[in-house]
Amino acid sequence: MEIILNDHHTLIIAALVMLTGHWLVFRIKFLSAFNIPEPVAGGLLAAFIITLLNAATGLTLKLDTDLQTTFMLMFFASIGLSADFTRLKEGGKPLVVLLALVSLFIVAQNAIGVGLAALLGLKPLIGLVVGSITLTGGHGTAGAWGPVLETQYGIAGATTLGIATATFGLVFGGLIGGPVARHLIRKQNRTPLPQARARTDIDAISGTPRHAQAGENEENKRLTFEIFDQPRLITAYAAIETLAMFAACLSSADLLSRWTRGTALELPTFIWALGSGVVIRNVLTHAFRFQMFDRAIDVLGNTSLSLFLAIALVSLRLWELTDLAGPVSIILAVQVMAIMLYATWITYRFMGADYDAAVVAAGHCGFGLGATPTAIANMQAVTDRFGPSYKAYLIVPLVGAFFVDLVNAAILQLFTQIPFLQ
């Protein structure tokens, strides 16, 4: 029995899932400690309930996919609209080096996934799902690539597997970052700082390390994760102005997707949305001196991601993962070991082999398996105990929140074109 829901019912269910997720994250310490997104917490609970109903009655739900696709494209457009390339100059050489190291690891992550998938008798493209699609890309990239792999490459259950793997990455990205950094810091004989004061709620929300408060001086203010400039309200006009840029990105993505269909330039629509955002952002900023409202872009982008994830998770068919559980667990175990070794021996050494490099390594473990909030949480755990790292707090969020998604999209597109993987 299949229940088909229209767009109104789909939006209502997505909102209820998000509210449930908020309650779960607020009540269950484990979920908040590992930065599990609220729509993921609520969506996985809904998916589990639907799985039980399916086992008992054969019930399945089919939600409105047009609405889901729109929210997904808006999220990727927000990434592009946030990617100001002048930030490369702000981060300097360390940012470029870290971006190169992260790019190299994305290639390695996919090579490990594809190679092990082939050895374990799975379709090689499944290795990308248990690679950078989910581990570096997170839930948004998993939900975007899932339908592409299912419809164009015949990978059944790719979306379901992607969401499950991305959740695994969030948890383990938060577990391994601290131990990796502490191991590296012990080699430097650095001792913890005495009597570090407790962080306030404002510090926790903003991502400010305990020993680098934003109000102390202008240097600290500039280097913290959130830049505390003059506050600007998200008014109705600001929201409409930002939505107009989103509309331009989605319109451009739709046109480019149509024009390139069946050609050598054919790309998934969400990549065109991301690329359009990058072009619009940098043209408006540098050619027309337009003042971008980054917080409005971030709010609308995160709202779109939350609604997209809620719809995608309620649509999951967890029963499709039964045959993949064993091989996927092996691949994920190897991926965890790979990033620990890479962060310890490559990221740490090439970033300077000092205290800052150890904090950066912890951040790389966070967004290399999970997401940028996981990276920030890892770095906070280290800097709260051993002292501030202005360098890490400047470059890790820039790489993890902006540039890594652009690189990951390009690398994944190259991998899907390799004949051996088809």
XYZ file of C-alpha atoms in Angstrom:
422
model
C 0.000 0.000 0.000
C 1.431 3.388 -1.039
C 0.228 6.743 0.264
C 0.938 9.615 -2.162
C 1.186 13.080 -0.595
C 0.887 16.400 -2.435
C 3.172 19.406 -1.956
C 1.131 20.881 0.906
C 1.138 17.649 2.886
C 4.842 17.194 2.132
C 5.687 20.639 3.532
C 3.591 20.016 6.656
C 5.307 16.691 7.314
C 8.746 18.266 6.766
C 7.948 20.984 9.315
C 6.711 18.423 11.855
C 9.850 16.342 11.336
C 12.034 19.399 11.968
C 10.130 20.317 15.139
C 10.444 16.737 16.378
C 14.147 16.791 15.608
C 14.572 20.036 17.544
C 12.920 18.462 20.574
C 15.088 15.334 20.307
C 18.358 17.278 20.002
C 17.356 19.466 22.948
C 16.486 16.457 25.108
C 19.127 13.890 24.127
C 22.686 14.936 24.989
C 24.295 12.484 22.539
C 22.620 14.165 19.572
C 23.730 17.664 20.551
C 27.247 16.519 21.513
C 27.876 15.116 18.025
C 26.166 17.995 16.146
C 23.467 15.784 14.636
C 21.257 18.169 12.593
C 17.702 18.508 13.833
C 16.057 17.375 10.553
C 18.339 14.312 10.568
C 17.346 13.385 14.132
C 13.638 13.808 13.423
C 13.853 12.332 9.938
C 15.646 9.167 11.017
C 13.020 8.610 13.726
C 10.280 9.033 11.099
C 12.111 6.706 8.690
C 12.440 4.084 11.429
C 8.707 4.302 12.234
C 7.826 4.006 8.535
C 10.138 0.987 8.261
C 8.293 -0.723 11.108
C 4.943 0.081 9.466
C 6.232 -1.284 6.162
C 7.316 -4.528 7.825
C 3.940 -4.888 9.534
C 1.547 -3.653 6.854
C 3.511 -3.065 3.639
C 2.852 0.700 3.909
C 5.093 3.162 1.991
C 4.958 6.943 1.627
C 5.619 8.918 -1.555
C 6.246 12.605 -0.970
C 6.277 15.461 -3.501
C 9.688 15.326 -5.207
C 9.394 18.706 -6.960
C 9.374 20.489 -3.613
C 12.317 18.393 -2.417
C 14.318 19.231 -5.548
C 13.632 22.954 -5.199
C 14.892 23.039 -1.620
C 17.969 21.027 -2.605
C 18.833 23.437 -5.423
C 18.369 26.417 -3.109
C 20.819 24.905 -0.632
C 23.519 24.426 -3.265
C 22.857 27.909 -4.622
C 23.481 29.255 -1.105
C 26.899 27.559 -1.071
C 27.806 29.255 -4.336
C 26.465 32.630 -3.193
C 28.678 32.380 -0.093
C 31.894 31.562 -1.986
C 33.694 34.895 -2.217
C 37.124 34.223 -3.694
C 38.655 37.241 -1.947
C 38.633 35.024 1.145
C 41.442 33.024 -0.444
C 43.580 36.139 -0.116
C 42.430 36.658 3.472
C 43.492 33.135 4.419
C 46.787 33.430 2.550
C 49.148 30.587 1.782
C 47.990 28.335 4.690
C 44.444 28.313 3.300
C 45.670 27.363 -0.181
C 47.860 24.597 1.271
C 44.995 23.200 3.367
C 42.631 23.313 0.388
C 45.187 21.376 -1.690
C 45.614 18.783 1.076
C 41.856 18.397 1.464
C 41.432 18.045 -2.306
C 44.055 15.304 -2.395
C 42.284 13.476 0.418
C 38.935 13.682 -1.399
C 40.541 11.834 -4.302
C 41.988 9.256 -1.881
C 38.643 8.923 -0.087
C 36.888 8.081 -3.337
C 39.664 5.751 -4.482
C 39.377 3.816 -1.208
C 35.600 3.623 -1.494
C 35.588 2.546 -5.140
C 38.425 0.042 -4.710
C 36.929 -1.653 -1.661
C 33.447 -1.698 -3.187
C 34.817 -3.553 -6.223
C 36.765 -6.007 -4.023
C 33.683 -6.711 -1.910
C 31.514 -7.452 -4.948
C 29.548 -4.185 -4.982
C 29.056 -1.800 -7.870
C 32.113 0.502 -7.879
C 29.964 3.656 -7.844
C 28.665 2.634 -4.416
C 32.189 3.446 -3.274
C 31.525 7.114 -4.069
C 28.485 7.026 -1.779
C 30.727 5.649 0.978
C 33.354 8.176 -0.091
C 33.367 11.941 -0.478
C 29.688 12.191 -1.477
C 28.677 11.592 2.126
C 31.804 11.826 4.268
C 33.165 15.107 2.917
C 29.914 16.302 1.358
C 27.530 15.532 4.219
C 23.779 15.052 4.165
C 23.074 17.730 1.556
C 25.456 16.258 -1.011
C 24.244 12.738 -0.173
C 20.648 13.723 -0.821
C 21.576 15.470 -4.064
C 23.715 12.701 -5.565
C 21.420 9.868 -4.417
C 18.701 10.386 -7.048
C 21.354 10.934 -9.747
C 23.011 7.596 -8.954
C 19.648 5.843 -8.735
C 18.201 7.133 -12.002
C 21.287 7.504 -14.208
C 23.513 4.706 -12.902
C 21.061 2.169 -11.458
C 22.378 2.244 -7.867
C 19.299 1.182 -5.909
C 19.024 2.710 -2.435
C 21.799 5.276 -3.042
C 19.895 8.040 -1.237
C 19.118 5.849 1.758
C 22.698 4.615 1.977
C 23.998 8.167 1.599
C 21.935 9.580 4.455
C 22.916 6.690 6.741
C 26.609 7.056 5.859
C 26.560 10.832 6.340
C 25.090 10.358 9.829
C 27.828 7.822 10.618
C 30.414 10.372 9.452
C 29.059 13.093 11.742
C 29.378 10.843 14.779
C 32.834 9.473 14.039
C 34.142 12.830 12.789
C 33.372 14.168 16.261
C 34.899 11.153 18.003
C 38.321 11.022 16.347
C 39.289 14.706 16.007
C 40.136 15.274 19.664
C 42.257 12.123 20.131
C 44.213 12.838 16.926
C 45.006 16.397 18.053
C 45.922 15.329 21.609
C 48.314 12.701 20.235
C 50.026 15.329 18.097
C 50.152 17.900 20.912
C 51.674 15.376 23.330
C 54.580 15.002 20.903
C 55.204 18.744 21.343
C 55.253 18.458 25.166
C 52.647 21.231 25.376
C 50.820 21.417 28.702
C 47.158 22.353 29.181
C 46.289 25.911 30.192
C 45.348 26.300 33.872
C 41.884 27.351 35.049
C 40.292 28.050 31.699
C 37.015 29.808 32.338
C 33.728 28.288 31.252
C 32.362 29.319 27.873
C 29.100 31.252 27.840
C 26.075 30.344 25.755
C 26.992 33.128 23.312
C 30.483 31.636 22.919
C 29.050 28.193 22.224
C 26.582 29.473 19.636
C 29.109 31.644 17.801
C 31.890 29.067 17.724
C 34.257 31.302 19.681
C 37.127 29.402 21.373
C 37.325 29.853 25.129
C 40.635 31.706 25.032
C 39.843 33.998 22.090
C 36.781 36.056 22.929
C 35.482 38.214 20.098
C 35.383 41.381 22.154
C 38.985 41.360 23.374
C 40.522 43.149 20.399
C 40.076 43.691 16.689
C 42.431 40.859 15.731
C 40.439 38.285 17.681
C 37.235 39.789 16.358
C 38.382 39.300 12.778
C 39.593 35.738 13.241
C 36.669 34.140 15.044
C 34.275 31.814 13.196
C 31.438 34.345 13.259
C 32.475 37.934 12.527
C 30.748 40.285 14.970
C 30.209 43.329 12.759
C 27.399 45.851 13.049
C 24.218 43.741 13.172
C 21.941 43.925 10.129
C 18.343 42.784 10.407
C 16.867 40.253 8.000
C 13.938 42.406 6.933
C 11.267 41.540 4.386
C 13.163 43.550 1.756
C 16.444 41.787 2.571
C 14.724 38.408 2.333
C 13.187 39.285 -1.065
C 16.532 40.625 -2.298
C 18.218 37.363 -1.291
C 15.421 35.237 -2.759
C 15.891 37.093 -6.056
C 19.496 35.868 -6.165
C 18.333 32.335 -5.379
C 15.803 32.599 -8.204
C 18.541 33.716 -10.593
C 20.691 30.735 -9.575
C 17.853 28.224 -10.039
C 16.792 29.732 -13.375
C 20.378 29.665 -14.625
C 20.818 26.069 -13.419
C 17.635 24.977 -15.196
C 18.657 26.615 -18.478
C 22.232 25.287 -18.373
C 21.012 21.808 -17.482
C 18.664 21.826 -20.495
C 21.245 23.253 -22.916
C 23.975 20.767 -21.961
C 21.796 17.648 -21.751
C 23.283 14.888 -23.874
C 26.554 16.761 -24.433
C 30.025 16.371 -22.931
C 29.200 19.264 -20.574
C 26.155 17.593 -19.000
C 26.228 17.981 -15.204
C 23.691 17.365 -12.436
C 21.434 20.398 -12.026
C 22.571 21.064 -8.462
C 26.154 21.571 -9.662
C 24.927 24.190 -12.121
C 23.042 25.866 -9.237
C 26.225 25.924 -7.160
C 28.326 27.241 -10.051
C 25.750 29.886 -10.894
C 25.850 31.068 -7.299
C 29.642 31.400 -7.433
C 29.472 33.498 -10.619
C 26.617 35.707 -9.385
C 28.328 36.259 -6.020
C 31.684 37.290 -7.416
C 30.314 39.353 -10.323
C 27.970 41.330 -8.057
C 30.627 41.793 -5.388
C 33.608 42.741 -7.545
C 32.094 44.219 -10.706
C 29.149 46.089 -9.182
C 30.387 46.539 -5.580
C 27.153 44.998 -4.334
C 27.101 44.418 -0.566
C 26.121 40.767 -0.103
C 24.049 39.903 2.978
C 25.794 36.677 3.961
C 23.658 36.008 7.016
C 20.435 36.172 4.987
C 21.942 33.770 2.428
C 23.000 31.461 5.244
C 19.583 31.511 6.936
C 17.654 30.793 3.728
C 20.210 28.186 2.649
C 20.083 26.354 5.971
C 16.281 26.494 6.009
C 16.211 24.965 2.530
C 18.678 22.260 3.568
C 16.616 21.407 6.650
C 13.381 21.078 4.670
C 15.133 19.097 1.936
C 16.650 16.679 4.460
C 13.364 16.263 6.306
C 11.568 15.299 3.084
C 14.424 13.049 1.934
C 14.635 11.221 5.266
C 10.898 10.570 5.494
C 11.183 9.081 1.986
C 13.948 6.668 2.990
C 13.475 2.955 2.483
C 15.747 1.547 5.170
C 14.812 -2.015 4.270
C 16.812 -1.582 1.053
C 20.099 -1.506 3.025
C 19.980 -5.025 4.429
C 22.299 -6.605 1.873
C 24.783 -3.709 1.995
C 25.269 -3.514 5.762
C 28.293 -5.831 6.009
C 30.411 -4.549 3.076
C 29.588 -0.912 3.819
C 30.663 -1.322 7.464
C 34.062 -2.575 6.278
C 34.507 0.362 3.900
C 33.524 2.878 6.572
C 35.976 1.383 9.082
C 38.794 1.784 6.539
C 37.694 5.353 5.773
C 37.889 6.296 9.454
C 41.404 4.860 9.726
C 42.407 6.602 6.479
C 41.500 10.106 7.644
C 43.129 9.572 11.040
C 46.386 8.565 9.359
C 46.131 11.315 6.746
C 45.452 14.039 9.322
C 48.333 12.788 11.482
C 50.992 12.263 8.826
C 49.996 14.589 5.976
C 47.766 17.443 7.162
C 49.760 17.995 10.360
C 53.167 17.931 8.689
C 52.343 20.088 5.668
C 50.511 22.655 7.795
C 53.668 23.268 9.838
C 53.879 20.435 12.407
C 53.152 22.876 15.245
C 50.277 23.514 17.637
C 48.194 25.299 14.984
C 48.718 22.344 12.663
C 47.440 19.948 15.346
C 44.247 22.000 15.725
C 43.833 22.093 11.925
C 44.242 18.284 11.860
C 41.392 17.983 14.372
C 39.257 20.224 12.173
C 40.097 18.175 9.073
C 38.888 15.028 10.850
C 35.650 16.877 11.580
C 34.689 18.052 8.098
C 36.486 15.176 6.326
C 34.006 12.747 7.883
C 31.219 15.016 9.058
C 30.650 18.729 8.535
C 32.050 22.152 9.409
C 30.182 22.344 12.772
C 31.835 19.041 13.706
C 35.216 20.525 12.763
C 34.552 23.610 14.909
C 33.478 21.421 17.844
C 36.695 19.393 17.529
C 38.826 22.531 17.508
C 36.953 24.010 20.462
C 37.614 20.877 22.499
C 41.358 21.263 21.816
C 41.676 25.052 22.193
C 39.595 25.075 25.380
C 42.274 22.883 26.937
C 45.525 23.954 25.279
C 44.989 27.547 24.170
C 43.811 29.522 21.129
C 44.716 28.877 17.519
C 43.830 31.922 15.436
C 45.264 30.369 12.287
C 43.062 27.268 12.560
C 39.931 29.300 13.307
C 40.535 31.402 10.217
C 41.284 28.768 7.574
C 39.331 25.661 8.637
C 35.854 27.282 8.442
C 36.733 28.895 5.094
C 37.819 25.568 3.608
C 35.166 23.406 5.263
C 32.188 25.713 4.768
C 32.871 27.126 1.308
C 35.654 25.871 -0.909
C 35.546 22.138 -0.158
C 32.059 21.798 -1.668
C 33.241 23.326 -4.925
C 36.248 20.992 -5.102
C 34.206 17.957 -4.072
C 31.616 18.586 -6.800
C 34.331 18.793 -9.457
C 36.139 15.643 -8.282
C 32.925 13.624 -8.048
C 31.952 14.625 -11.563
C 35.322 13.381 -12.823
C 34.953 10.062 -10.990
C 31.498 9.414 -12.450
C 32.946 9.776 -15.960
C 35.568 7.025 -15.500
C 34.488 4.108 -17.776
C 35.521 1.445 -15.219
C 32.965 2.827 -12.759
C 29.972 2.873 -15.094
